[in-house]
mmCIF file of C-alpha atoms in Angstrom:
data_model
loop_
_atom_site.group_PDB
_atom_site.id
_atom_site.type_symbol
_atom_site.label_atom_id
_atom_site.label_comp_id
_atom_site.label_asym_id
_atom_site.label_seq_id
_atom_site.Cartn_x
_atom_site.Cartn_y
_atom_site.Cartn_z
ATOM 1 C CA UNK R 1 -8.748 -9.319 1.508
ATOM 2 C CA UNK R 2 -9.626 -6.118 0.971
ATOM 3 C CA UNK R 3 -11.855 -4.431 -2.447
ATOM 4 C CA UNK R 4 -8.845 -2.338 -4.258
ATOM 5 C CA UNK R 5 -10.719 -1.956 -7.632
ATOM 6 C CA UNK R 6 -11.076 1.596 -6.904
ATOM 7 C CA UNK R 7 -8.143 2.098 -4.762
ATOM 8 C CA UNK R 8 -6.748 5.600 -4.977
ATOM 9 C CA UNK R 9 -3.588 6.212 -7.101
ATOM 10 C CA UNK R 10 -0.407 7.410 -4.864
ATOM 11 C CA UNK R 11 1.702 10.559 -6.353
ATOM 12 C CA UNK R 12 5.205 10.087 -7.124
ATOM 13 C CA UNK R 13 7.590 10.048 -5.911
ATOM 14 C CA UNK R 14 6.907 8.596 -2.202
ATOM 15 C CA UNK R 15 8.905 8.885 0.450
ATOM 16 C CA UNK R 16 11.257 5.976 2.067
ATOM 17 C CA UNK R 17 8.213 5.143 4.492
ATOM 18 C CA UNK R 18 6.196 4.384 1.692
ATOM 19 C CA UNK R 19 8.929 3.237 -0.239
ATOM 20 C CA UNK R 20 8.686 0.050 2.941
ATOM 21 C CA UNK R 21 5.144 -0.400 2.942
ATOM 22 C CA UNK R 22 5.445 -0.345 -1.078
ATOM 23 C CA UNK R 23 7.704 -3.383 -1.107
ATOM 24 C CA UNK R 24 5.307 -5.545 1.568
ATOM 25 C CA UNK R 25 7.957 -4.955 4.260
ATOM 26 C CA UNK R 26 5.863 -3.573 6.744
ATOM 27 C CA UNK R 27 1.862 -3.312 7.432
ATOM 28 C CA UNK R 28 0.691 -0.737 5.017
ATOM 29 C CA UNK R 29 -1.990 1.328 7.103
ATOM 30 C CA UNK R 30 0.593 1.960 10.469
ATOM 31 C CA UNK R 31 3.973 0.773 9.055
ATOM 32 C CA UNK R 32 4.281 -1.689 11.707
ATOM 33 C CA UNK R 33 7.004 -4.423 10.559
ATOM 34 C CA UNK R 34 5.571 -6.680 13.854
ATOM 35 C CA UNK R 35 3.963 -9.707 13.644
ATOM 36 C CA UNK R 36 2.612 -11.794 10.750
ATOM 37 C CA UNK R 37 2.174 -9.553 7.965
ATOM 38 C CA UNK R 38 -0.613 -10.786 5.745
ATOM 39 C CA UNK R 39 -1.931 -9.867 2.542
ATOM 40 C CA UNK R 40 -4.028 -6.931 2.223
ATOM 41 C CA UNK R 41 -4.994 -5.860 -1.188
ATOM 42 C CA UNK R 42 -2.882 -3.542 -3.545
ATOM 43 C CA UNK R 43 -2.409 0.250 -3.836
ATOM 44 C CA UNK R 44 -1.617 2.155 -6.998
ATOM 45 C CA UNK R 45 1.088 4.663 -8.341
ATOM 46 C CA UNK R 46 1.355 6.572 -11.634
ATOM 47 C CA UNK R 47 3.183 4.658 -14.365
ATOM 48 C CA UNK R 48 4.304 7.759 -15.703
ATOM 49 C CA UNK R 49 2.267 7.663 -18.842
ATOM 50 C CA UNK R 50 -1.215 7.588 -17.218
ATOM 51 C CA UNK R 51 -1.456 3.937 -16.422
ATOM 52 C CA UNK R 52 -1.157 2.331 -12.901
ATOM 53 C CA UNK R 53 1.064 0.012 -11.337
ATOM 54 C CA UNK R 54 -0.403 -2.181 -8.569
ATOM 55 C CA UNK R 55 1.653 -3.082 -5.719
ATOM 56 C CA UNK R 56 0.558 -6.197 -3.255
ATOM 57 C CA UNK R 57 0.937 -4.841 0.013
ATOM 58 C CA UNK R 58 0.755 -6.367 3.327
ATOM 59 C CA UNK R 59 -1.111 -5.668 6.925
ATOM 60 C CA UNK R 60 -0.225 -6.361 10.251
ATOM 61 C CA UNK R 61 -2.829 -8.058 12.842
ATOM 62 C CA UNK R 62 -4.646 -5.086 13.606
ATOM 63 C CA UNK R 63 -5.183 -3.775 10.319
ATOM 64 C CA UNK R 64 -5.852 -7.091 8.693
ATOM 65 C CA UNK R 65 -9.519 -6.369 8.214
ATOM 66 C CA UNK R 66 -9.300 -2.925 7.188
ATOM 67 C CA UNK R 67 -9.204 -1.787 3.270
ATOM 68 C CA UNK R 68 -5.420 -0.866 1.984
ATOM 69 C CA UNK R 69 -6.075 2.917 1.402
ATOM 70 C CA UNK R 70 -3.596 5.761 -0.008
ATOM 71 C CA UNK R 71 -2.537 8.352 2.297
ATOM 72 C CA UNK R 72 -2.287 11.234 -0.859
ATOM 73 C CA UNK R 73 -4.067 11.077 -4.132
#
C-alpha cells in the first residue's frame, strides 16, 4: 500500500471522473474500472474549513504498486 502521509490535497470541486475514482469505483491513477481493484492508499480534498478529508481509493493491476497521487493541487 502506498505512503499517503504527504499526499497532495485535490481542489474542489472535481469533476465526475474524479468524482469515480473518489468513491473506489475505478483504479485511481488511469480510471480503469477492469479487473480486481485493490487498495491503494488515500488522496485528500479540502474540507472547506482548512482540514482534509481522506478518501480510500482503489488501483487496478497495473497501478497496484504505484503511490495514489493527485492530478491538481
Amino acid at each position: 500500500m502506498a505512503n499517503t502521509a504527504e499526499a497532495l490535497t485535490l481542489a474542489l470541486p472535481v469533476d465526475d471522473l474524479i468524482l469515480v475514482r473518489l468513491h473506489a469505483l475505478a483504479c485511481f491513477s488511469c480510471g480503469s474500472t477492469t479487473g480486481p481493484l485493490a487498495p491503494a492508499g488515500h488522496v485528500y480534498t479540502g474540507d472547506g474549513d482548512g482540514g482534509r478529508y481522506g478518501w480510500p481509493v482503489v488501483a487496478c493491476p497495473e497501478h497496484a504498486d504505484e503511490p495514489a497521487t493527485a492530478d491538481r493541487p
